[in-house]
XYZ file of C-alpha atoms in Angstrom:
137
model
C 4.064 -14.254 -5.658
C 7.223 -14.345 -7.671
C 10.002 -12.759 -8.558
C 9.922 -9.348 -10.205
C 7.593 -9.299 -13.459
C 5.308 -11.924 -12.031
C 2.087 -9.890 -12.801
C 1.287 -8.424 -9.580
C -0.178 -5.532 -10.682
C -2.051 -7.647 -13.402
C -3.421 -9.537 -10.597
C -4.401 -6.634 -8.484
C -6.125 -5.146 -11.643
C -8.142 -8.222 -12.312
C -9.179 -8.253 -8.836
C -10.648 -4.652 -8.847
C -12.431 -5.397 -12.317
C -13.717 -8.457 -10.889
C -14.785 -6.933 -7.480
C -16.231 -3.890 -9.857
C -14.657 -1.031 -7.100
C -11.432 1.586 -8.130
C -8.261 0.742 -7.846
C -5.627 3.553 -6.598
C -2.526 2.756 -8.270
C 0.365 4.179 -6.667
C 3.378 4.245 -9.058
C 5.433 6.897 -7.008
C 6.176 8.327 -3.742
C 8.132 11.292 -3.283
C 10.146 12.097 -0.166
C 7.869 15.580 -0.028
C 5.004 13.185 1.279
C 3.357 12.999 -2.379
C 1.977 10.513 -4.038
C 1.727 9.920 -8.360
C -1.812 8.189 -8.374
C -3.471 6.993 -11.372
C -1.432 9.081 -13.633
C -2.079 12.000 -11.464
C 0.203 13.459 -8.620
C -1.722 13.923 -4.972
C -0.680 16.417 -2.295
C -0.198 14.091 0.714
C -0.989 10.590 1.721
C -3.919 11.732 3.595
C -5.273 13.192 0.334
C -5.080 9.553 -1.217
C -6.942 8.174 1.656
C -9.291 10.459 1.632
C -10.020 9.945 -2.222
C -10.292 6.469 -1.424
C -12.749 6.846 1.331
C -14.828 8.949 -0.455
C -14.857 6.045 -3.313
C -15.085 3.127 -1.143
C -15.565 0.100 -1.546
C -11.594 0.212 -3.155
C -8.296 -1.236 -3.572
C -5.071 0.969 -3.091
C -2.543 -1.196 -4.321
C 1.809 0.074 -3.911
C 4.095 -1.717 -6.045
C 7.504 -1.566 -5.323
C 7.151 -0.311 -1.512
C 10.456 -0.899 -0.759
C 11.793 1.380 -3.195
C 10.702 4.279 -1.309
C 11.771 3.210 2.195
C 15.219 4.892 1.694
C 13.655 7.437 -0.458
C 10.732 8.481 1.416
C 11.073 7.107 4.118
C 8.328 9.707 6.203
C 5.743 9.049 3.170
C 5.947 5.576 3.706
C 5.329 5.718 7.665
C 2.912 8.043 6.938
C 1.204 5.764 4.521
C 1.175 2.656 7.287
C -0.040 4.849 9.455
C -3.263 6.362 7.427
C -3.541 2.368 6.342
C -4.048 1.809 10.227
C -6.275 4.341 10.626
C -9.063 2.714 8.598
C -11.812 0.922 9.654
C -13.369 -1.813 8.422
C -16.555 -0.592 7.175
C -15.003 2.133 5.216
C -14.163 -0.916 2.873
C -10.677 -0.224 1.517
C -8.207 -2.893 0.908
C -4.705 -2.437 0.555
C -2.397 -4.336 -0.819
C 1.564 -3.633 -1.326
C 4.375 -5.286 -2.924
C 7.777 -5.730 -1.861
C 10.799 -7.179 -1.480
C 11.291 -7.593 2.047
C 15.192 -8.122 1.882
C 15.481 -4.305 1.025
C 12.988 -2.948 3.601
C 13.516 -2.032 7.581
C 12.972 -4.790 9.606
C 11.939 -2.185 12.265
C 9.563 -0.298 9.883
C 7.808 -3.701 8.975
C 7.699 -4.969 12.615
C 6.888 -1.514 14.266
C 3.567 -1.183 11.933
C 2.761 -4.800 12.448
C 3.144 -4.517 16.189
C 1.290 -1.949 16.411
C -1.896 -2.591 13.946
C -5.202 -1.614 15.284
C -7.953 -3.924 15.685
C -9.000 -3.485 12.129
C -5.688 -4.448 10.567
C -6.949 -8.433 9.935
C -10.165 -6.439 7.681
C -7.778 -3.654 6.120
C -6.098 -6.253 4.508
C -2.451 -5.070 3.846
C -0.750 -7.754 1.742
C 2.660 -7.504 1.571
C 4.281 -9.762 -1.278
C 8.044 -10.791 -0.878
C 10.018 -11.240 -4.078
C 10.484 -14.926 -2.629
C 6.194 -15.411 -2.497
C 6.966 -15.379 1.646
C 4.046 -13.115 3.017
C 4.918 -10.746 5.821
C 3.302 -11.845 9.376
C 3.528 -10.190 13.063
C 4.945 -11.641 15.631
């Protein structure tokens, strides 16, 4: 995708208006396991999940993930794993950018490893700064 300023989020946007379904912006994570959603802040990651469920068919879209990996470090395992508790009929797509040189290896690899069946339909997209997507092994 590009290096920073690319228009990620533009392009996330444009695919929510196009697809007509809400998108769940999340602009902050704290290490407290909150979330600042669509100008709002939400309890727990669950809690965004849950909002999301209840208005599926959705995008949740994290820019910036790695930011919080040294931050919040528990919100964001917590967020991977709510991500891989969806299923695919609960229609909620995910997508997440990153730049991968500042993440865990472990983190990425440990989620990846160990994505349920449903992962492929869940869709998380995670963007590299250098446009290299993020694969398991």
């Amino acid at each position: 995708m590009g290096p920073p300023c690319s228009k990620r989020t533009f392009l996330v946007h444009a695919l929510a208006g196009e697809a007509n379904v809400p998108l769940f912006e999340v602009s902050r994570m704290g290490a407290d396991g909150a979330c600042f959603c669509n100008g709002k802040w939400i309890d727990n990651v669950e809690g965004l999940f849950e909002a999301a469920k209840e208005q599926a068919p959705c995008l949740i879209f994290v820019d910036h993930l790695d930011s919080y990996c040294k931050k919040a470090a528990n919100t964001v395992q917590n967020f991977l794993l709510e991500m891989n508790k969806c299923k695919a009929e609960e229609g909620i797509v995910i997508f997440a950018a990153a730049d991968l040189h500042q993440m865990d290896p472990l983190l990425i690899a440990d989620f990846l490893n160990g994505a349920s069946s449903d992962f492929a339909a869940n869709a998380l997209v995670l963007i590299a700064s250098d446009g290299s997507p993020v694969t398991g092994s």
